[in-house]
Amino acid sequence: MTDTLLNDRLLRALRRQPVDRTPVWIMRQAGRYLPEYRATRERAGSFMALCQTPELACEVTMQPLARFPLDAAILFSDILTIPDAMGLGLSFAEGEGPRFARPLRTAADIERLGVPDPERDLGYVMDAVRVIRRELAGRVPLIGFAGSPWTLACYMIEGKGGGDFRIAKAMLAEQPALMHRLLDILTDAVIAYLAAQYRAGAQALMVFDSWGGVLAPAHFREFSLRYLQRIADELPRGDGDQRAPLVLFPKGANCHLPALADTGTDAIGIDWTIGLDQARRLTGGRVALQGNLDPTLLYANPDAIRREVARVFAEFGHGPGHVFNLGHGITPEVPPAHLAAAIAAVHELSPAYHAD
Ligand SMILES: Cc1c2[nH]c(c1CCC(=O)O)Cc1[nH]c(c(CCC(=O)O)c1C)Cc1[nH]c(c(CCC(=O)O)c1C)Cc1[nH]c(c(C)c1CCC(=O)O)C2
């Protein structure tokens, strides 16, 4: 797909090239805080039906762009489509989050797993990418994504999210070779899946390591970072102008920022528990940074939100290599007008940081 990209701020910032102002997009920008999202989801019948119907996934992807002057679209899908395609039986119980009918508990469960063929087994995702690219018509770039191998393993072993991950942690301590076997299969799956999204039209690729931060440092290096490194090394994502920037989001793992910058990723998503000034020092200008307003601050009033957005820019400082975002996804009760205030503040305040 080669239509002209009319707004390339996101891609330029991820490549640390100069821009006129800081680009902005928001994790979970298509989601329950928007009444129009809730209406489409109602029509679809379930969250999975929404993901699996490319026209509806496209519809909700476009909803935040119709409301707000955002610089990117993100594919509407979920990180758990890969384990679902591996046969674990994903469902989302109302108000409860994800559940797997068949979590991984034994070596035999893991040995049985195959790497899904993205076009055959996850064709609905690739179709959604193609439909969204057509609908965007080059207005802004489309971000594709996947979960990190470790984060996917957590859900697949526990059968759900949250908690203390005691089953997954017992497995890594008792049977490290078995855990590595699972992580290797998942890394192959993530690489194939992201490469297929790239071929279908995704213009930047993001890997969510939402649960990397629950690991002790030595375990993070062995069971998460090693596989993020393999993704950075092996993911086919084009060359030259067509090369899709890679963004890693290591939530809660800020002590590993120097090592993450060494992986060769283009950018790192930063949560709100570290300042962008410190993150910039730790990564030594080798990567772009994406973030990092505390998502809960969007419950404050618009004047306070504007001051907090100003603080994020002041902390990053001058020059290229910043993409504004929250430090994690926007939450369901945030008033859309508060997000509008944050985005307006980005448009108003950020040009000063890109002047000569
Ligand atoms: C851990 C994780 C998941 N999914 C995802 C992650 C990594 C990011 C993070 O750390 O939050 C990633 C994700 N999930 C979703 C997107 C869509 C794109 C976007 O707008 O950012 C993305 C990028 C849609 C979604 N994925 C989900 C929803 C809500 C579903 C609904 O409509 O009820 C959306 C919009 C469901 C989901 N999916 C997941 C959980 C834990 C939940 C339930 C919690 C919740 O409800 O927020 C797994």
mmCIF file of C-alpha atoms and ligand atoms in Angstrom:
data_model
loop_
_atom_site.group_PDB
_atom_site.id
_atom_site.type_symbol
_atom_site.label_atom_id
_atom_site.label_comp_id
_atom_site.label_asym_id
_atom_site.label_seq_id
_atom_site.Cartn_x
_atom_site.Cartn_y
_atom_site.Cartn_z
ATOM 1 C CA MET A 1 0.000 0.000 0.000
ATOM 2 C CA THR A 2 1.700 3.212 -1.135
ATOM 3 C CA ASP A 3 -0.805 6.075 -0.818
ATOM 4 C CA THR A 4 0.841 9.349 0.199
ATOM 5 C CA LEU A 5 0.949 9.894 3.920
ATOM 6 C CA LEU A 6 -0.480 13.372 4.537
ATOM 7 C CA ASN A 7 0.587 13.569 8.208
ATOM 8 C CA ASP A 8 3.925 11.909 8.902
ATOM 9 C CA ARG A 9 4.632 13.514 12.315
ATOM 10 C CA LEU A 10 4.377 10.209 14.158
ATOM 11 C CA LEU A 11 6.792 8.378 11.877
ATOM 12 C CA ARG A 12 9.216 11.307 11.845
ATOM 13 C CA ALA A 13 9.184 11.590 15.645
ATOM 14 C CA LEU A 14 9.686 7.818 16.059
ATOM 15 C CA ARG A 15 12.716 8.153 13.753
ATOM 16 C CA ARG A 16 13.933 11.168 15.806
ATOM 17 C CA GLN A 17 13.600 13.501 12.813
ATOM 18 C CA PRO A 18 12.520 17.164 13.242
ATOM 19 C CA VAL A 19 8.771 17.959 13.388
ATOM 20 C CA ASP A 20 6.737 21.186 13.690
ATOM 21 C CA ARG A 21 5.010 19.994 16.863
ATOM 22 C CA THR A 22 4.938 16.836 18.986
ATOM 23 C CA PRO A 23 2.659 14.155 17.527
ATOM 24 C CA VAL A 24 -0.048 12.733 19.805
ATOM 25 C CA TRP A 25 -2.050 9.539 20.010
ATOM 26 C CA ILE A 26 -3.558 7.830 23.038
ATOM 27 C CA MET A 27 -3.334 4.207 24.153
ATOM 28 C CA ARG A 28 -6.884 2.725 24.053
ATOM 29 C CA GLN A 29 -8.059 5.799 22.121
ATOM 30 C CA ALA A 30 -10.883 3.645 20.720
ATOM 31 C CA GLY A 31 -12.579 2.397 23.862
ATOM 32 C CA ARG A 32 -15.350 2.535 26.401
ATOM 33 C CA TYR A 33 -14.897 6.210 27.398
ATOM 34 C CA LEU A 34 -16.480 7.017 23.987
ATOM 35 C CA PRO A 35 -20.291 6.590 23.821
ATOM 36 C CA GLU A 36 -20.035 5.844 20.088
ATOM 37 C CA TYR A 37 -17.655 2.938 20.885
ATOM 38 C CA ARG A 38 -20.133 1.516 23.401
ATOM 39 C CA ALA A 39 -22.893 1.771 20.776
ATOM 40 C CA THR A 40 -20.875 -0.092 18.102
ATOM 41 C CA ARG A 41 -19.840 -2.751 20.617
ATOM 42 C CA GLU A 42 -23.501 -3.223 21.570
ATOM 43 C CA ARG A 43 -24.326 -3.691 17.894
ATOM 44 C CA ALA A 44 -21.479 -6.204 17.464
ATOM 45 C CA GLY A 45 -22.751 -8.231 20.438
ATOM 46 C CA SER A 46 -19.350 -8.762 22.064
ATOM 47 C CA PHE A 47 -15.818 -7.404 22.156
ATOM 48 C CA MET A 48 -14.510 -10.416 20.194
ATOM 49 C CA ALA A 49 -17.199 -10.006 17.507
ATOM 50 C CA LEU A 50 -16.083 -6.377 17.207
ATOM 51 C CA CYS A 51 -12.462 -7.490 16.714
ATOM 52 C CA GLN A 52 -13.444 -10.228 14.259
ATOM 53 C CA THR A 53 -15.612 -8.088 11.965
ATOM 54 C CA PRO A 54 -13.169 -5.929 9.940
ATOM 55 C CA GLU A 55 -15.785 -3.277 9.017
ATOM 56 C CA LEU A 56 -16.715 -2.805 12.695
ATOM 57 C CA ALA A 57 -13.079 -2.853 13.841
ATOM 58 C CA CYS A 58 -12.477 -0.141 11.228
ATOM 59 C CA GLU A 59 -15.492 1.849 12.417
ATOM 60 C CA VAL A 60 -14.247 1.997 16.022
ATOM 61 C CA THR A 61 -10.646 2.668 14.932
ATOM 62 C CA MET A 62 -11.895 5.790 13.138
ATOM 63 C CA GLN A 63 -14.129 7.078 15.977
ATOM 64 C CA PRO A 64 -11.459 8.892 18.041
ATOM 65 C CA LEU A 65 -10.020 10.417 14.831
ATOM 66 C CA ALA A 66 -13.403 11.957 14.037
ATOM 67 C CA ARG A 67 -13.492 13.627 17.464
ATOM 68 C CA PHE A 68 -9.894 14.655 18.116
ATOM 69 C CA PRO A 69 -6.955 15.965 16.020
ATOM 70 C CA LEU A 70 -4.802 12.852 16.566
ATOM 71 C CA ASP A 71 -1.645 12.026 14.614
ATOM 72 C CA ALA A 72 -2.111 8.244 14.415
ATOM 73 C CA ALA A 73 -4.688 5.486 14.264
ATOM 74 C CA ILE A 74 -4.138 2.206 16.115
ATOM 75 C CA LEU A 75 -5.560 -1.048 14.855
ATOM 76 C CA PHE A 76 -8.591 -2.057 16.905
ATOM 77 C CA SER A 77 -7.838 -5.558 18.149
ATOM 78 C CA ASP A 78 -6.309 -7.169 21.226
ATOM 79 C CA ILE A 79 -2.995 -8.714 22.231
ATOM 80 C CA LEU A 80 -4.801 -11.970 23.094
ATOM 81 C CA THR A 81 -5.769 -12.815 19.490
ATOM 82 C CA ILE A 82 -2.570 -14.921 19.199
ATOM 83 C CA PRO A 83 -3.351 -17.258 22.124
ATOM 84 C CA ASP A 84 -6.950 -17.466 20.891
ATOM 85 C CA ALA A 85 -5.651 -18.601 17.486
ATOM 86 C CA MET A 86 -3.500 -21.165 19.328
ATOM 87 C CA GLY A 87 -6.716 -22.743 20.618
ATOM 88 C CA LEU A 88 -6.918 -21.474 24.208
ATOM 89 C CA GLY A 89 -10.510 -20.233 23.858
ATOM 90 C CA LEU A 90 -10.566 -16.491 24.637
ATOM 91 C CA SER A 91 -13.635 -14.798 26.037
ATOM 92 C CA PHE A 92 -14.322 -11.479 27.753
ATOM 93 C CA ALA A 93 -16.853 -11.754 30.555
ATOM 94 C CA GLU A 94 -18.749 -8.481 31.042
ATOM 95 C CA GLY A 95 -16.735 -6.210 33.356
ATOM 96 C CA GLU A 96 -14.230 -8.980 34.201
ATOM 97 C CA GLY A 97 -11.504 -8.866 31.574
ATOM 98 C CA PRO A 98 -10.097 -11.701 29.508
ATOM 99 C CA ARG A 99 -10.458 -15.429 30.321
ATOM 100 C CA PHE A 100 -9.037 -18.514 28.630
ATOM 101 C CA ALA A 101 -11.135 -21.689 28.639
ATOM 102 C CA ARG A 102 -8.003 -23.855 28.233
ATOM 103 C CA PRO A 103 -5.012 -22.283 30.056
ATOM 104 C CA LEU A 104 -1.563 -23.897 29.770
ATOM 105 C CA ARG A 105 -0.771 -26.035 32.798
ATOM 106 C CA THR A 106 1.406 -28.947 31.666
ATOM 107 C CA ALA A 107 4.411 -29.562 29.435
ATOM 108 C CA ALA A 108 2.078 -31.433 27.079
ATOM 109 C CA ASP A 109 -0.142 -28.311 26.777
ATOM 110 C CA ILE A 110 2.924 -26.343 25.675
ATOM 111 C CA GLU A 111 4.351 -29.006 23.352
ATOM 112 C CA ARG A 112 1.008 -29.114 21.510
ATOM 113 C CA LEU A 113 1.118 -25.401 20.601
ATOM 114 C CA GLY A 114 1.726 -24.397 17.005
ATOM 115 C CA VAL A 115 2.668 -21.009 15.560
ATOM 116 C CA PRO A 116 -0.491 -19.541 13.963
ATOM 117 C CA ASP A 117 -0.331 -18.646 10.265
ATOM 118 C CA PRO A 118 -1.358 -14.958 10.369
ATOM 119 C CA GLU A 119 -3.263 -14.858 7.058
ATOM 120 C CA ARG A 120 -5.024 -18.188 7.660
ATOM 121 C CA ASP A 121 -5.641 -18.176 11.414
ATOM 122 C CA LEU A 122 -5.762 -14.426 12.099
ATOM 123 C CA GLY A 123 -7.054 -13.295 8.717
ATOM 124 C CA TYR A 124 -9.684 -11.102 10.393
ATOM 125 C CA VAL A 125 -6.872 -8.971 11.863
ATOM 126 C CA MET A 126 -5.065 -8.630 8.524
ATOM 127 C CA ASP A 127 -8.395 -7.795 6.831
ATOM 128 C CA ALA A 128 -9.021 -5.115 9.460
ATOM 129 C CA VAL A 129 -5.580 -3.598 8.748
ATOM 130 C CA ARG A 130 -6.372 -3.492 5.007
ATOM 131 C CA VAL A 131 -9.868 -2.008 5.501
ATOM 132 C CA ILE A 132 -8.549 0.631 7.938
ATOM 133 C CA ARG A 133 -5.699 1.644 5.607
ATOM 134 C CA ARG A 134 -8.211 2.130 2.791
ATOM 135 C CA GLU A 135 -10.512 4.189 5.029
ATOM 136 C CA LEU A 136 -7.638 6.323 6.384
ATOM 137 C CA ALA A 137 -6.600 7.245 2.832
ATOM 138 C CA GLY A 138 -3.233 8.484 4.092
ATOM 139 C CA ARG A 139 -4.602 10.981 6.633
ATOM 140 C CA VAL A 140 -2.474 9.556 9.479
ATOM 141 C CA PRO A 141 -0.345 6.407 9.838
ATOM 142 C CA LEU A 142 -1.739 3.147 11.209
ATOM 143 C CA ILE A 143 -0.048 1.479 14.192
ATOM 144 C CA GLY A 144 -0.139 -2.327 14.404
ATOM 145 C CA PHE A 145 0.668 -4.169 17.635
ATOM 146 C CA ALA A 146 1.160 -7.397 19.551
ATOM 147 C CA GLY A 147 1.738 -8.461 23.145
ATOM 148 C CA SER A 148 5.256 -9.372 24.258
ATOM 149 C CA PRO A 149 6.023 -13.078 24.598
ATOM 150 C CA TRP A 150 6.264 -12.802 28.407
ATOM 151 C CA THR A 151 2.976 -10.866 28.725
ATOM 152 C CA LEU A 152 1.168 -13.379 26.492
ATOM 153 C CA ALA A 153 2.660 -16.266 28.495
ATOM 154 C CA CYS A 154 1.309 -14.729 31.727
ATOM 155 C CA TYR A 155 -2.254 -14.696 30.395
ATOM 156 C CA MET A 156 -1.954 -18.130 28.799
ATOM 157 C CA ILE A 157 -0.634 -19.820 31.942
ATOM 158 C CA GLU A 158 -2.835 -18.041 34.473
ATOM 159 C CA GLY A 159 -5.922 -18.124 32.249
ATOM 160 C CA LYS A 160 -6.653 -14.499 33.135
ATOM 161 C CA GLY A 161 -4.933 -11.213 33.990
ATOM 162 C CA GLY A 162 -4.070 -9.528 37.263
ATOM 163 C CA GLY A 163 -3.200 -11.366 40.465
ATOM 164 C CA ASP A 164 0.341 -12.207 41.471
ATOM 165 C CA PHE A 165 1.145 -14.539 38.535
ATOM 166 C CA ARG A 166 2.009 -17.326 40.932
ATOM 167 C CA ILE A 167 1.517 -20.142 38.405
ATOM 168 C CA ALA A 168 3.656 -18.436 35.735
ATOM 169 C CA LYS A 169 6.381 -17.544 38.256
ATOM 170 C CA ALA A 170 6.429 -21.050 39.715
ATOM 171 C CA MET A 171 6.864 -22.389 36.174
ATOM 172 C CA LEU A 172 9.816 -20.112 35.400
ATOM 173 C CA ALA A 173 11.511 -21.023 38.679
ATOM 174 C CA GLU A 174 10.775 -24.773 38.614
ATOM 175 C CA GLN A 175 10.896 -25.488 34.889
ATOM 176 C CA PRO A 176 12.873 -22.713 33.169
ATOM 177 C CA ALA A 177 13.490 -24.832 30.056
ATOM 178 C CA LEU A 178 9.747 -25.345 29.631
ATOM 179 C CA MET A 179 9.118 -21.611 30.051
ATOM 180 C CA HIS A 180 11.785 -20.869 27.444
ATOM 181 C CA ARG A 181 10.147 -23.366 25.085
ATOM 182 C CA LEU A 182 6.834 -21.498 25.431
ATOM 183 C CA LEU A 183 8.491 -18.078 25.023
ATOM 184 C CA ASP A 184 10.315 -19.268 21.895
ATOM 185 C CA ILE A 185 7.067 -20.418 20.280
ATOM 186 C CA LEU A 186 5.367 -17.143 21.255
ATOM 187 C CA THR A 187 8.264 -15.095 19.870
ATOM 188 C CA ASP A 188 7.965 -16.886 16.517
ATOM 189 C CA ALA A 189 4.210 -16.212 16.610
ATOM 190 C CA VAL A 190 4.615 -12.512 17.469
ATOM 191 C CA ILE A 191 7.226 -11.987 14.735
ATOM 192 C CA ALA A 192 5.040 -13.682 12.094
ATOM 193 C CA TYR A 193 1.976 -11.736 13.263
ATOM 194 C CA LEU A 194 3.668 -8.306 13.252
ATOM 195 C CA ALA A 195 5.361 -9.000 9.907
ATOM 196 C CA ALA A 196 1.945 -9.861 8.439
ATOM 197 C CA GLN A 197 0.430 -6.660 9.869
ATOM 198 C CA TYR A 198 3.290 -4.750 8.251
ATOM 199 C CA ARG A 199 2.652 -6.423 4.893
ATOM 200 C CA ALA A 200 -1.095 -5.714 5.233
ATOM 201 C CA GLY A 201 -0.369 -1.995 5.749
ATOM 202 C CA ALA A 202 0.630 -1.213 9.360
ATOM 203 C CA GLN A 203 3.140 1.675 9.293
ATOM 204 C CA ALA A 204 4.517 1.450 12.848
ATOM 205 C CA LEU A 205 4.595 -1.592 15.145
ATOM 206 C CA MET A 206 4.259 -1.641 18.929
ATOM 207 C CA VAL A 207 4.937 -4.473 21.387
ATOM 208 C CA PHE A 208 3.127 -4.254 24.744
ATOM 209 C CA ASP A 209 5.094 -5.804 27.598
ATOM 210 C CA SER A 210 2.364 -4.919 30.084
ATOM 211 C CA TRP A 211 3.569 -7.432 32.690
ATOM 212 C CA GLY A 212 7.361 -7.193 32.286
ATOM 213 C CA GLY A 213 7.446 -5.031 35.418
ATOM 214 C CA VAL A 214 6.285 -7.863 37.690
ATOM 215 C CA LEU A 215 9.601 -9.700 37.198
ATOM 216 C CA ALA A 216 12.744 -9.471 39.335
ATOM 217 C CA PRO A 217 15.514 -7.845 37.260
ATOM 218 C CA ALA A 218 17.403 -11.059 36.458
ATOM 219 C CA HIS A 219 14.126 -12.701 35.446
ATOM 220 C CA PHE A 220 13.160 -9.719 33.279
ATOM 221 C CA ARG A 221 16.449 -10.063 31.395
ATOM 222 C CA GLU A 222 16.097 -13.820 30.983
ATOM 223 C CA PHE A 223 12.359 -14.202 30.327
ATOM 224 C CA SER A 224 11.265 -10.912 28.740
ATOM 225 C CA LEU A 225 14.160 -8.799 27.423
ATOM 226 C CA ARG A 226 15.822 -11.741 25.632
ATOM 227 C CA TYR A 227 12.666 -12.236 23.546
ATOM 228 C CA LEU A 228 12.103 -8.509 22.938
ATOM 229 C CA GLN A 229 15.668 -8.522 21.606
ATOM 230 C CA ARG A 230 14.841 -11.362 19.237
ATOM 231 C CA ILE A 231 11.813 -9.413 17.957
ATOM 232 C CA ALA A 232 13.949 -6.280 17.407
ATOM 233 C CA ASP A 233 16.563 -8.384 15.575
ATOM 234 C CA GLU A 234 14.361 -10.613 13.455
ATOM 235 C CA LEU A 235 11.119 -8.747 12.667
ATOM 236 C CA PRO A 236 10.951 -7.972 8.916
ATOM 237 C CA ARG A 237 9.579 -4.429 8.706
ATOM 238 C CA GLY A 238 10.812 -2.933 5.453
ATOM 239 C CA ASP A 239 13.724 -0.737 4.464
ATOM 240 C CA GLY A 240 14.387 2.945 3.883
ATOM 241 C CA ASP A 241 11.263 5.142 3.783
ATOM 242 C CA GLN A 242 9.036 2.085 4.035
ATOM 243 C CA ARG A 243 10.663 0.803 7.234
ATOM 244 C CA ALA A 244 8.068 0.637 10.019
ATOM 245 C CA PRO A 245 9.439 2.000 13.320
ATOM 246 C CA LEU A 246 9.283 -0.420 16.263
ATOM 247 C CA VAL A 247 8.072 0.750 19.694
ATOM 248 C CA LEU A 248 8.558 -1.354 22.837
ATOM 249 C CA PHE A 249 6.324 -0.634 25.861
ATOM 250 C CA PRO A 250 7.959 -2.120 28.966
ATOM 251 C CA LYS A 251 5.397 -1.114 31.581
ATOM 252 C CA GLY A 252 6.805 -0.990 35.105
ATOM 253 C CA ALA A 253 10.314 -1.918 33.945
ATOM 254 C CA ASN A 254 12.010 1.487 33.905
ATOM 255 C CA CYS A 255 15.199 0.191 35.536
ATOM 256 C CA HIS A 256 15.796 -1.672 32.254
ATOM 257 C CA LEU A 257 15.584 1.397 29.996
ATOM 258 C CA PRO A 258 19.318 1.392 29.107
ATOM 259 C CA ALA A 259 19.181 -2.280 28.090
ATOM 260 C CA LEU A 260 15.940 -1.749 26.154
ATOM 261 C CA ALA A 261 17.524 1.150 24.240
ATOM 262 C CA ASP A 262 20.364 -1.246 23.310
ATOM 263 C CA THR A 263 17.963 -3.680 21.592
ATOM 264 C CA GLY A 264 17.937 -1.573 18.425
ATOM 265 C CA THR A 265 14.244 -0.623 18.825
ATOM 266 C CA ASP A 266 13.332 2.790 17.382
ATOM 267 C CA ALA A 267 11.308 3.939 20.356
ATOM 268 C CA ILE A 268 10.224 3.055 23.886
ATOM 269 C CA GLY A 269 6.820 3.720 25.457
ATOM 270 C CA ILE A 270 7.309 5.181 28.941
ATOM 271 C CA ASP A 271 4.877 4.784 31.844
ATOM 272 C CA TRP A 272 4.262 7.708 34.243
ATOM 273 C CA THR A 273 6.424 6.491 37.125
ATOM 274 C CA ILE A 274 9.599 8.020 35.695
ATOM 275 C CA GLY A 275 10.177 11.532 34.289
ATOM 276 C CA LEU A 276 10.953 11.838 30.588
ATOM 277 C CA ASP A 277 14.083 13.788 31.567
ATOM 278 C CA GLN A 278 15.411 10.761 33.435
ATOM 279 C CA ALA A 279 14.183 8.353 30.734
ATOM 280 C CA ARG A 280 16.004 10.452 28.145
ATOM 281 C CA ARG A 281 19.224 10.323 30.168
ATOM 282 C CA LEU A 282 18.938 6.554 30.701
ATOM 283 C CA THR A 283 18.396 5.902 26.987
ATOM 284 C CA GLY A 284 21.106 8.364 25.917
ATOM 285 C CA GLY A 285 19.260 9.726 22.869
ATOM 286 C CA ARG A 286 19.436 6.317 21.146
ATOM 287 C CA VAL A 287 15.624 5.943 20.912
ATOM 288 C CA ALA A 288 12.511 8.097 20.662
ATOM 289 C CA LEU A 289 10.284 8.216 23.755
ATOM 290 C CA GLN A 290 6.503 7.894 23.771
ATOM 291 C CA GLY A 291 4.455 9.025 26.770
ATOM 292 C CA ASN A 292 3.885 9.635 29.587
ATOM 293 C CA LEU A 293 1.004 11.501 31.266
ATOM 294 C CA ASP A 294 -0.467 9.565 34.214
ATOM 295 C CA PRO A 295 -3.805 8.350 32.746
ATOM 296 C CA THR A 296 -5.604 9.002 36.043
ATOM 297 C CA LEU A 297 -4.790 12.728 35.773
ATOM 298 C CA LEU A 298 -7.421 12.891 33.013
ATOM 299 C CA TYR A 299 -9.994 12.919 35.848
ATOM 300 C CA ALA A 300 -8.661 16.347 36.951
ATOM 301 C CA ASN A 301 -10.211 19.497 35.497
ATOM 302 C CA PRO A 302 -9.063 20.832 32.083
ATOM 303 C CA ASP A 303 -6.908 23.620 33.585
ATOM 304 C CA ALA A 304 -5.021 21.127 35.717
ATOM 305 C CA ILE A 305 -4.721 18.730 32.756
ATOM 306 C CA ARG A 306 -3.135 21.511 30.703
ATOM 307 C CA ARG A 307 -0.548 22.144 33.442
ATOM 308 C CA GLU A 308 0.268 18.437 33.644
ATOM 309 C CA VAL A 309 0.682 18.201 29.846
ATOM 310 C CA ALA A 310 3.017 21.226 30.071
ATOM 311 C CA ARG A 311 5.049 19.357 32.686
ATOM 312 C CA VAL A 312 5.497 16.346 30.334
ATOM 313 C CA PHE A 313 6.926 18.642 27.615
ATOM 314 C CA ALA A 314 9.151 20.493 30.091
ATOM 315 C CA GLU A 315 10.533 17.162 31.318
ATOM 316 C CA PHE A 316 11.304 15.838 27.833
ATOM 317 C CA GLY A 317 12.763 19.201 26.846
ATOM 318 C CA HIS A 318 13.674 20.462 23.398
ATOM 319 C CA GLY A 319 14.304 18.598 20.197
ATOM 320 C CA PRO A 320 12.951 15.673 18.211
ATOM 321 C CA GLY A 321 12.185 12.148 19.387
ATOM 322 C CA HIS A 322 9.050 12.623 21.509
ATOM 323 C CA VAL A 323 5.551 11.256 20.847
ATOM 324 C CA PHE A 324 2.948 12.449 23.349
ATOM 325 C CA ASN A 325 0.781 9.718 24.890
ATOM 326 C CA LEU A 326 -0.473 8.579 28.267
ATOM 327 C CA GLY A 327 1.688 6.322 30.423
ATOM 328 C CA HIS A 328 -0.938 3.550 30.000
ATOM 329 C CA GLY A 329 -4.389 3.211 28.434
ATOM 330 C CA ILE A 330 -7.182 5.754 28.920
ATOM 331 C CA THR A 331 -9.742 4.442 31.430
ATOM 332 C CA PRO A 332 -13.486 4.012 30.768
ATOM 333 C CA GLU A 333 -14.905 6.819 32.953
ATOM 334 C CA VAL A 334 -12.737 9.679 31.599
ATOM 335 C CA PRO A 335 -14.941 12.453 30.124
ATOM 336 C CA PRO A 336 -14.041 12.806 26.417
ATOM 337 C CA ALA A 337 -13.854 16.594 26.924
ATOM 338 C CA HIS A 338 -10.902 16.049 29.274
ATOM 339 C CA LEU A 339 -9.014 14.134 26.599
ATOM 340 C CA ALA A 340 -9.862 16.956 24.161
ATOM 341 C CA ALA A 341 -8.251 19.394 26.626
ATOM 342 C CA ALA A 342 -5.078 17.308 26.820
ATOM 343 C CA ILE A 343 -4.789 17.076 23.033
ATOM 344 C CA ALA A 344 -5.463 20.820 22.617
ATOM 345 C CA ALA A 345 -2.653 21.467 25.095
ATOM 346 C CA VAL A 346 -0.288 19.304 23.019
ATOM 347 C CA HIS A 347 -1.120 21.342 19.901
ATOM 348 C CA GLU A 348 -0.714 24.634 21.755
ATOM 349 C CA LEU A 349 2.333 23.970 23.933
ATOM 350 C CA SER A 350 4.575 21.643 21.942
ATOM 351 C CA PRO A 351 5.639 23.830 18.947
ATOM 352 C CA ALA A 352 7.911 25.849 21.283
ATOM 353 C CA TYR A 353 9.958 22.688 21.889
ATOM 354 C CA HIS A 354 10.625 22.268 18.155
ATOM 355 C CA ALA A 355 11.611 25.863 17.278
ATOM 356 C CA ASP A 356 15.251 26.386 16.183
HETATM 357 C C1 LIG B 1 -2.808 -6.294 28.545
HETATM 358 C C2 LIG B 1 -3.500 -5.918 27.254
HETATM 359 C C3 LIG B 1 -4.719 -6.465 26.752
HETATM 360 N N1 LIG B 1 -4.975 -5.851 25.546
HETATM 361 C C4 LIG B 1 -3.997 -4.947 25.258
HETATM 362 C C5 LIG B 1 -3.032 -5.004 26.293
HETATM 363 C C6 LIG B 1 -1.736 -4.236 26.323
HETATM 364 C C7 LIG B 1 -1.909 -2.835 26.764
HETATM 365 C C8 LIG B 1 -2.213 -2.678 28.231
HETATM 366 O O1 LIG B 1 -1.338 -2.980 29.044
HETATM 367 O O2 LIG B 1 -3.335 -2.259 28.537
HETATM 368 C C9 LIG B 1 -3.847 -4.116 24.053
HETATM 369 C C10 LIG B 1 -5.045 -3.521 23.444
HETATM 370 N N2 LIG B 1 -6.371 -3.793 23.671
HETATM 371 C C11 LIG B 1 -7.141 -3.020 22.876
HETATM 372 C C12 LIG B 1 -6.307 -2.264 22.040
HETATM 373 C C13 LIG B 1 -6.876 -1.441 20.899
HETATM 374 C C14 LIG B 1 -6.222 -0.313 20.367
HETATM 375 C C15 LIG B 1 -6.255 0.951 21.221
HETATM 376 O O3 LIG B 1 -7.211 1.754 21.048
HETATM 377 O O4 LIG B 1 -5.284 1.174 21.966
HETATM 378 C C16 LIG B 1 -4.990 -2.539 22.406
HETATM 379 C C17 LIG B 1 -3.691 -1.951 21.868
HETATM 380 C C18 LIG B 1 -8.608 -2.982 22.848
HETATM 381 C C19 LIG B 1 -9.354 -3.430 24.025
HETATM 382 N N3 LIG B 1 -9.147 -4.578 24.764
HETATM 383 C C20 LIG B 1 -10.111 -4.686 25.724
HETATM 384 C C21 LIG B 1 -10.986 -3.579 25.612
HETATM 385 C C22 LIG B 1 -12.226 -3.359 26.457
HETATM 386 C C23 LIG B 1 -13.224 -4.355 25.971
HETATM 387 C C24 LIG B 1 -14.638 -3.872 26.073
HETATM 388 O O5 LIG B 1 -15.093 -3.175 25.152
HETATM 389 O O6 LIG B 1 -15.273 -4.257 27.049
HETATM 390 C C25 LIG B 1 -10.532 -2.787 24.565
HETATM 391 C C26 LIG B 1 -11.157 -1.536 24.012
HETATM 392 C C27 LIG B 1 -10.223 -5.834 26.671
HETATM 393 C C28 LIG B 1 -8.989 -6.266 27.352
HETATM 394 N N4 LIG B 1 -7.879 -6.736 26.736
HETATM 395 C C29 LIG B 1 -6.905 -6.999 27.678
HETATM 396 C C30 LIG B 1 -7.449 -6.720 28.952
HETATM 397 C C31 LIG B 1 -6.707 -6.879 30.273
HETATM 398 C C32 LIG B 1 -8.758 -6.296 28.742
HETATM 399 C C33 LIG B 1 -9.784 -6.014 29.792
HETATM 400 C C34 LIG B 1 -9.469 -4.798 30.561
HETATM 401 C C35 LIG B 1 -10.199 -3.646 29.980
HETATM 402 O O7 LIG B 1 -11.405 -3.816 29.818
HETATM 403 O O8 LIG B 1 -9.573 -2.605 29.746
HETATM 404 C C36 LIG B 1 -5.560 -7.520 27.374
#
